[in-house]
Structures are given as C-alpha cells and as structure tokens.
mmCIF file of C-alpha atoms in Angstrom:
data_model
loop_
_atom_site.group_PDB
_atom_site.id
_atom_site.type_symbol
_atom_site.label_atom_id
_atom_site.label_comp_id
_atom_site.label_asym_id
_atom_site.label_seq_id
_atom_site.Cartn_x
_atom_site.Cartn_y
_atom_site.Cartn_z
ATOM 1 C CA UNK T 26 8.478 -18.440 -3.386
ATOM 2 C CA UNK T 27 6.535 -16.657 -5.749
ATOM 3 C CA UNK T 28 4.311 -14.569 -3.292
ATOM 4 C CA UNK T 29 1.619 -12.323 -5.555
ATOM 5 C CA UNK T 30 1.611 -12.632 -8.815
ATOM 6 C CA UNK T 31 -0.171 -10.402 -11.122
ATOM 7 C CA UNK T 32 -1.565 -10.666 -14.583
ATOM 8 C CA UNK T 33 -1.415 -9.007 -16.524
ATOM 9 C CA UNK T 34 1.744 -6.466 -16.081
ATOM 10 C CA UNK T 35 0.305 -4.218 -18.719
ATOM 11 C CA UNK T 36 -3.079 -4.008 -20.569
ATOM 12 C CA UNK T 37 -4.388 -1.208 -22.857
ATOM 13 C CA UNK T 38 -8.460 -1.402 -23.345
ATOM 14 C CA UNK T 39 -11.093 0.292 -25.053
ATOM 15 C CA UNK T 40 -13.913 1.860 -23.952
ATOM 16 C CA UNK T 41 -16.744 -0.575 -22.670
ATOM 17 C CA UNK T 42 -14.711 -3.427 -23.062
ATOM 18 C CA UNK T 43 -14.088 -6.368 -19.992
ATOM 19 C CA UNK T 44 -11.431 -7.710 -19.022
ATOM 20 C CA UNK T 45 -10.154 -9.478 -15.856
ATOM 21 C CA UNK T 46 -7.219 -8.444 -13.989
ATOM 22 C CA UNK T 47 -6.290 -11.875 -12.148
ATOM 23 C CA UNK T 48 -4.405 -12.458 -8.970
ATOM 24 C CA UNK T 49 -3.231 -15.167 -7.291
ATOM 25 C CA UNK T 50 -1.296 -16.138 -3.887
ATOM 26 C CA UNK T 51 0.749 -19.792 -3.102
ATOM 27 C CA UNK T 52 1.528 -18.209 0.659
ATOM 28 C CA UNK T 53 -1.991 -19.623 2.492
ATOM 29 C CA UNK T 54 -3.589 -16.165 2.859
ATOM 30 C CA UNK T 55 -6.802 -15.839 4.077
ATOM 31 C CA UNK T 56 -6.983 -11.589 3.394
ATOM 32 C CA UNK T 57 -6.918 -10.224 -0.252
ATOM 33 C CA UNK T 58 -7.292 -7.195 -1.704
ATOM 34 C CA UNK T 59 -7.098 -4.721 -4.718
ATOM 35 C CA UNK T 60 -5.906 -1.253 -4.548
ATOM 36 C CA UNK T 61 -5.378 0.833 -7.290
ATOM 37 C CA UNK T 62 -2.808 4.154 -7.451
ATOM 38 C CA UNK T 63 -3.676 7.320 -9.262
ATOM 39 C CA UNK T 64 -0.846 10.285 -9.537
ATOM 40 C CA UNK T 65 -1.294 12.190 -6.426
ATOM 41 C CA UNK T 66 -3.829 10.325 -4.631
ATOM 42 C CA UNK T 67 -1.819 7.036 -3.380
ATOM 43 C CA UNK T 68 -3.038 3.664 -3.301
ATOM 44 C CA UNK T 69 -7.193 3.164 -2.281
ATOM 45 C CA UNK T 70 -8.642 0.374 -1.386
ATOM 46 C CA UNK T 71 -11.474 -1.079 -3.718
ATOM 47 C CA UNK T 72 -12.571 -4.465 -2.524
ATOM 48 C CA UNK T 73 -11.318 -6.687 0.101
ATOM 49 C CA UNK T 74 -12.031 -10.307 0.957
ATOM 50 C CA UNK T 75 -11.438 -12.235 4.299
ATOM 51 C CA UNK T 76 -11.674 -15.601 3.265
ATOM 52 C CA UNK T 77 -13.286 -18.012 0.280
ATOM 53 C CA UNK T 78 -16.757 -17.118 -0.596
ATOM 54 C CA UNK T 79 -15.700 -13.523 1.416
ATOM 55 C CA UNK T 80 -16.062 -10.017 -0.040
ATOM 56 C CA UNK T 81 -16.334 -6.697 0.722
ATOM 57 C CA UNK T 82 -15.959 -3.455 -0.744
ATOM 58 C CA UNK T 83 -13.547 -0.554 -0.065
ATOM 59 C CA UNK T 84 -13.323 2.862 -0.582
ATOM 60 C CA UNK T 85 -13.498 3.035 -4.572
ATOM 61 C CA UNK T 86 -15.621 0.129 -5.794
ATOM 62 C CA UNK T 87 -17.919 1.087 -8.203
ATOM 63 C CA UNK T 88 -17.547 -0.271 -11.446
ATOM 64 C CA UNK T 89 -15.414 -3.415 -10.441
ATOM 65 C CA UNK T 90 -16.472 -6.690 -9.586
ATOM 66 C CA UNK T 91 -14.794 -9.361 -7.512
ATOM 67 C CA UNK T 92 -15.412 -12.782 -6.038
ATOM 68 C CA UNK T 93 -13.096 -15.745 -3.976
ATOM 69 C CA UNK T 94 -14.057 -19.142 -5.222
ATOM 70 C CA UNK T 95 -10.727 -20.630 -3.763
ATOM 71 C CA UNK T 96 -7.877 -19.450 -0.961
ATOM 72 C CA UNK T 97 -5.490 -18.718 -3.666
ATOM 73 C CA UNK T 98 -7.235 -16.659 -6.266
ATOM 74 C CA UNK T 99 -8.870 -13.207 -6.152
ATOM 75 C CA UNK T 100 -9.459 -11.778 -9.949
ATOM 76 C CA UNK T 101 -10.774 -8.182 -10.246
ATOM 77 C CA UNK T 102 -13.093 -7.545 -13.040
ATOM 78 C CA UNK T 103 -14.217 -4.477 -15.199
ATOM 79 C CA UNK T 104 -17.353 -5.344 -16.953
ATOM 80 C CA UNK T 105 -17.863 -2.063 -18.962
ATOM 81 C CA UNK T 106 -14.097 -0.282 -18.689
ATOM 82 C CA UNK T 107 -14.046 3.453 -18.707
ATOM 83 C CA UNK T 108 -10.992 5.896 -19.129
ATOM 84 C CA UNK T 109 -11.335 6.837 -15.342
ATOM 85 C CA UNK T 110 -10.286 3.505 -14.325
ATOM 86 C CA UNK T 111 -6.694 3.983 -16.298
ATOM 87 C CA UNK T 112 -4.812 3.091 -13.223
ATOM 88 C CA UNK T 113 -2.349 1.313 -11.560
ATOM 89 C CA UNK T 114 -3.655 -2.095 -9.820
ATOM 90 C CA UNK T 115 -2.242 -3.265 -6.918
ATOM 91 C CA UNK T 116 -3.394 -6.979 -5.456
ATOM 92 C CA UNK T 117 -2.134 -7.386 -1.996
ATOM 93 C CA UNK T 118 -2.588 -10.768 0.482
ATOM 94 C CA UNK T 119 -1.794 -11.272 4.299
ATOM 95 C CA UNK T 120 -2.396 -14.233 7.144
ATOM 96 C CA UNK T 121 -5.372 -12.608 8.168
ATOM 97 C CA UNK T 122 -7.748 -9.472 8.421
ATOM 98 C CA UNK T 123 -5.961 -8.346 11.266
ATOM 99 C CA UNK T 124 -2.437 -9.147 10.678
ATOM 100 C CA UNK T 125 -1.433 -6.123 9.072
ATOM 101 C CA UNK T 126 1.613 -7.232 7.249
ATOM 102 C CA UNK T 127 0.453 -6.932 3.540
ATOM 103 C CA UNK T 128 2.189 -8.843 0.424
ATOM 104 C CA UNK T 129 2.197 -6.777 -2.647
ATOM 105 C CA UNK T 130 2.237 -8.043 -6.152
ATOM 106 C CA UNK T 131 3.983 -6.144 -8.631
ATOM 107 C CA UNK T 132 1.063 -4.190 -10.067
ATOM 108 C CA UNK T 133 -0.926 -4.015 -13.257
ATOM 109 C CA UNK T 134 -1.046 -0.669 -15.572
ATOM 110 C CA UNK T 135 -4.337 -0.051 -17.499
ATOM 111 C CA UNK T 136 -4.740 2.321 -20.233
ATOM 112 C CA UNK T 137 -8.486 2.752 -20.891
ATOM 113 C CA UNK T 138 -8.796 4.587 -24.082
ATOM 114 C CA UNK L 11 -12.586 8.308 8.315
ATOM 115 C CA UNK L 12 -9.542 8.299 8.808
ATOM 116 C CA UNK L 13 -6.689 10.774 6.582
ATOM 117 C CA UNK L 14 -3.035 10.147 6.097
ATOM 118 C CA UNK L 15 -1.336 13.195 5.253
ATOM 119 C CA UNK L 16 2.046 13.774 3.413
ATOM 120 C CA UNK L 17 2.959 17.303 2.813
ATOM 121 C CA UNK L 18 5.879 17.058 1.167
ATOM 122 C CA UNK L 19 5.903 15.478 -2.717
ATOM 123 C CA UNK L 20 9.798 15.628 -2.861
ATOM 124 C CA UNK L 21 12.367 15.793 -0.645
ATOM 125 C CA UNK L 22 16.184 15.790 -1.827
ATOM 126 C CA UNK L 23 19.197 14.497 -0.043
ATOM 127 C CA UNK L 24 23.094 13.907 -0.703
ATOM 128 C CA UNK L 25 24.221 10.350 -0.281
ATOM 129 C CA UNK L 26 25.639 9.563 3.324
ATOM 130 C CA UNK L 27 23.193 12.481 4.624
ATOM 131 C CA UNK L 28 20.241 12.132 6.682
ATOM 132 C CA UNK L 29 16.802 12.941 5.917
ATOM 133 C CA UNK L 30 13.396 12.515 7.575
ATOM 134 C CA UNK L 31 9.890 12.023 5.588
ATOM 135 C CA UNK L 32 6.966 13.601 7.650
ATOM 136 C CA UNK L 33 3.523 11.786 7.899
ATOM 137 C CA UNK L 34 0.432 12.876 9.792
ATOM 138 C CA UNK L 35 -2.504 11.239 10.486
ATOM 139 C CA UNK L 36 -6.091 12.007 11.667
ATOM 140 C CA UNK L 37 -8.028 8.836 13.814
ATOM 141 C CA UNK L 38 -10.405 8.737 16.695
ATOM 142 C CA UNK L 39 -9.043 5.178 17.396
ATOM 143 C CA UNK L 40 -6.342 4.275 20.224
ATOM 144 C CA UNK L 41 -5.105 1.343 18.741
ATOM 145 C CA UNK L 42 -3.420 1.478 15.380
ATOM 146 C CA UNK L 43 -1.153 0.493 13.199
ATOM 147 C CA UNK L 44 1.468 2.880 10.771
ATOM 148 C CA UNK L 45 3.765 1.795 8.354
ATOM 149 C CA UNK L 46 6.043 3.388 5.886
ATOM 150 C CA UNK L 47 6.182 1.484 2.532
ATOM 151 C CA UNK L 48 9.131 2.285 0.154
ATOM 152 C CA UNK L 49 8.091 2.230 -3.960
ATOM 153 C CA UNK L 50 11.162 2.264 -6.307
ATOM 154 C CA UNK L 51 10.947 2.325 -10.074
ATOM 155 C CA UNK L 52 9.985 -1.194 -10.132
ATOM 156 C CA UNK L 53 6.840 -0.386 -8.632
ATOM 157 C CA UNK L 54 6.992 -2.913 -6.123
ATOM 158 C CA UNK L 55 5.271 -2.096 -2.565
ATOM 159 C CA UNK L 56 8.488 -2.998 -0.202
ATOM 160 C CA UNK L 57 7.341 -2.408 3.612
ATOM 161 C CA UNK L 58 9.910 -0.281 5.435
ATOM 162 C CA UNK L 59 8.718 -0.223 8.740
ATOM 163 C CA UNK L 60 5.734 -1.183 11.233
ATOM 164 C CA UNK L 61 4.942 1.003 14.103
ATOM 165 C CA UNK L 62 2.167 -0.467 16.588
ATOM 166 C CA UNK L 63 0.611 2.623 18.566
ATOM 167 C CA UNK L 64 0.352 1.683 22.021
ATOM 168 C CA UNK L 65 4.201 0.785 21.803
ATOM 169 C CA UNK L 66 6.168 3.599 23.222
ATOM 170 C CA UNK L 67 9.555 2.854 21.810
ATOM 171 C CA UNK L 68 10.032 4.069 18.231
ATOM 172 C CA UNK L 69 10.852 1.013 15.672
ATOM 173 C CA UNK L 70 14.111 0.921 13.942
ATOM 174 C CA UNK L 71 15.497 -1.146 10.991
ATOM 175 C CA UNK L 72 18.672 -0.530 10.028
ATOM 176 C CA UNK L 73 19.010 2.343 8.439
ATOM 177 C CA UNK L 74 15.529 3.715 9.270
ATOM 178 C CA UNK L 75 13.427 5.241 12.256
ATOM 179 C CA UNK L 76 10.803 6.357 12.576
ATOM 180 C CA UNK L 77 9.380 9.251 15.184
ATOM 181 C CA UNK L 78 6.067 8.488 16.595
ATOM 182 C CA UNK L 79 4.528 11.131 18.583
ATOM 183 C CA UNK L 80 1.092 9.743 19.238
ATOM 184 C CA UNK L 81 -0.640 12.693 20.974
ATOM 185 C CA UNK L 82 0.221 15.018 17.873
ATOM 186 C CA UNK L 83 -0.790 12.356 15.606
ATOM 187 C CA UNK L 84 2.921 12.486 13.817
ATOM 188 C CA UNK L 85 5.258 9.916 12.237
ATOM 189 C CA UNK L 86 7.980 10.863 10.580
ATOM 190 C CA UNK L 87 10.691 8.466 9.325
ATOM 191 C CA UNK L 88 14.215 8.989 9.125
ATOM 192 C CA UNK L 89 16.996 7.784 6.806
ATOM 193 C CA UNK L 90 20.550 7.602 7.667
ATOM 194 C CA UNK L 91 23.138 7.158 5.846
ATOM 195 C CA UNK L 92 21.260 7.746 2.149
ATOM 196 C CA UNK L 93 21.980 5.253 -0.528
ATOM 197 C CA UNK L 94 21.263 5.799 -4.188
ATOM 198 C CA UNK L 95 18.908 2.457 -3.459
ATOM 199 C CA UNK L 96 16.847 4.934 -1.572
ATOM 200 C CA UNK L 97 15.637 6.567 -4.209
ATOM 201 C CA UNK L 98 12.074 5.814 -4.236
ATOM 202 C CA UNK L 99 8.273 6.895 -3.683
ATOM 203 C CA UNK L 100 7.541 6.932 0.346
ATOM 204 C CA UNK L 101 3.673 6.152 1.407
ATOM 205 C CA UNK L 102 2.694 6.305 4.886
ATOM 206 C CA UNK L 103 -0.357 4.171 5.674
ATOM 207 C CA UNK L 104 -2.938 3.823 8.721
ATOM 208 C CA UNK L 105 -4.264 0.432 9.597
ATOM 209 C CA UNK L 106 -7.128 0.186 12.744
ATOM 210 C CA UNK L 107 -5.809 -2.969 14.918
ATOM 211 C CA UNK L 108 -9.203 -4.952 14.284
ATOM 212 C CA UNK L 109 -8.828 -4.681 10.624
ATOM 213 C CA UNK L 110 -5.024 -4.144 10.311
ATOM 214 C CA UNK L 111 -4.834 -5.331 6.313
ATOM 215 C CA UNK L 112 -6.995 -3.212 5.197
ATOM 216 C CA UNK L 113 -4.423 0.629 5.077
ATOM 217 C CA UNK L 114 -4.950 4.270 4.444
ATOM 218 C CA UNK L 115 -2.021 5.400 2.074
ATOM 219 C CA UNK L 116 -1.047 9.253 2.189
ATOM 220 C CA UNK L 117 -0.112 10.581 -0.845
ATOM 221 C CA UNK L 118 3.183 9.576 -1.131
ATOM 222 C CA UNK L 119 6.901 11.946 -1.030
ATOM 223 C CA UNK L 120 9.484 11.384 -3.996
ATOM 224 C CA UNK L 121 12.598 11.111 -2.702
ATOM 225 C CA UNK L 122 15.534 11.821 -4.593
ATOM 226 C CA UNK L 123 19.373 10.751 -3.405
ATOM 227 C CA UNK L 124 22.292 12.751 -5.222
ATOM 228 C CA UNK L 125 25.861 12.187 -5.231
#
C-alpha cells in the first residue's frame, strides 16, 4: 500500500515564487492535514480538511492556501513564498476527524531563499 | 489552548538499559487522547503508542509503556530493553476526543542509544 505520498521530497525556492506542495492518499480517508516542523518548535498544524469540498485552518495558516476537490488529494500551496516558511512539511490522513490514528507521509523540505 | 510540554531535548541511554521520556500536558478537557510518535533519521512520523484518558490501565507495546498520571497531567514513556533502532526524535502529542486527528506536538526529546 502506498499510504501518503508526498511531492515533492525536496524543493529549494526563491523569494515570492509559488509552488504547490501536493499530497495524496489511496487509504479512503476522509481527514487531511498539513503540518509543518521547525527546529525546536515540533510539528503545528496549518490547515485541516474533514472531507471533499472541507477546509479549515490550524494554528499557522497564513500565507498557505489549500482546497479538497476529491477524497484522495489535498495539495498545499504558497502563492508568494517567503524564507520563514523554510520548513519541513508534513501531510498526514486518517478515517475520520475523530479517529485519532494519523498516517504520515514522509515529509517535504523547503528552502526559501 | 492546549500545551504539550517536553523538557528534556536529549536523553542518552546504553543499549539493553531502560529509559523513560517525560511529557506534560496542560487541558481543561476530560476526554483526550496522547500519543508518543517516534521520528528516526528518515523523518518518517512512526506512532509508538496511543493512550485514551479515561482508560485507567497504562498502554503497552512491546517494548514501550507509557505512565499516565491523569490528575498531574503527566505521561511519560518508557523504553526497555534499548535498541540502536531506538535512536530517534520522541514527540508527545494531545488530541481532544471530538477532534482526535487534529494533535498538539511538544517539542520533541533526541534520544540517543550507545553501545
């Protein structure tokens, strides 16, 4: 089973550019989420969604944009990238809002220059 | 809000020892969820272990334990028998029962595992 699967692994951007930092799940999951992990500071929640056409945002969510068009896929996107979000991403899925038994992917460095 | 806290960043132990992580947390909820996630090298987010809060019995697996003391807001886990595998990055995390998926991390202890 492939579970969640990041892309990219590793991306290094400039400042002000986009880019999209996609996620995807093959395990049914209605709950998604992005966290991101900063030395020090463990892993925060930025947005959340609880089903298709279902989002939310978390404790960090300024300057990142997300939507769920379809079960499987939740991409995060940075319209106008800044060196404060050089981070760690982490996209994570489970059965439900209140399961609590999360699926990690394997995570997503960004260097924002 | 709620705070995880994790007051040690390292913690050191000889293979075949024991060693226990400490975790406290700050909620005004009765019914929770903890967890201990384990985050080697790889940087994969492996769940360790699940603790509901209005269970009484502290969970096991394997190796690991934890120590819930729900009145002083404390959950420490235990290793036994340390493995070189071990060696990892050790989050505790909160989760309110309504909205279980959505966790507070703490900050994380770096454990190391010498021969």
């Amino acid at each position: 089973n492939a579970g969640v699967t990041q892309t990219p692994k590793f991306q290094v951007l400039k400042t002000g550019q986009s880019m999209t930092l996609q996620c995807a799940q093959d395990m049914n999951h209605e709950y998604m989420s992005w966290y991101r992990q900063d030395p020090g500071m463990g892993l925060r929640l930025i947005h959340y969604s609880v089903g298709a056409g279902i989002t939310d945002q978390g404790e960090v969510p300024n300057g990142y944009n997300v939507s769920r068009s379809t079960t499987e896929d939740f991409p995060l996107r940075l319209l106008s990238a800044a060196p404060s979000q050089t981070s760690v991403y982490f996209c994570a899925s489970s059965y439900s809002e209140s399961s609590g038994r999360l699926f990690f992917g394997e995570g997503s460095r960004l260097t924002v220059l | 809000a709620q705070t995880v806290t994790q007051s040690q960043p390292e913690m050191s132990v000889q293979e075949a020892e024991t060693v226990t992580l400490s975790c406290t947390y700050d909620t005004s909820e009765s019914d929770y969820y903890l967890f201990w996630y384990k985050q080697p090298p790889s940087r994969q987010m492996i769940l360790v272990i699940r603790q509901e809060a209005y269970k009484q019995q502290n969970a096991t697996e394997n190796r690991f334990s934890v120590n819930f003391q729900k009145a002083a807001k404390s959950f420490s886990l235990k290793i036994s028998d340390s493995q070189l595998g071990d060696a990892a990055m050790y989050f505790c995390a909160y989760s309110y029962t309504g909205t279980a998926s959505k966790l507070t991390f703490g900050t994380g202890t770096r454990l190391q595992v010498t021969l």
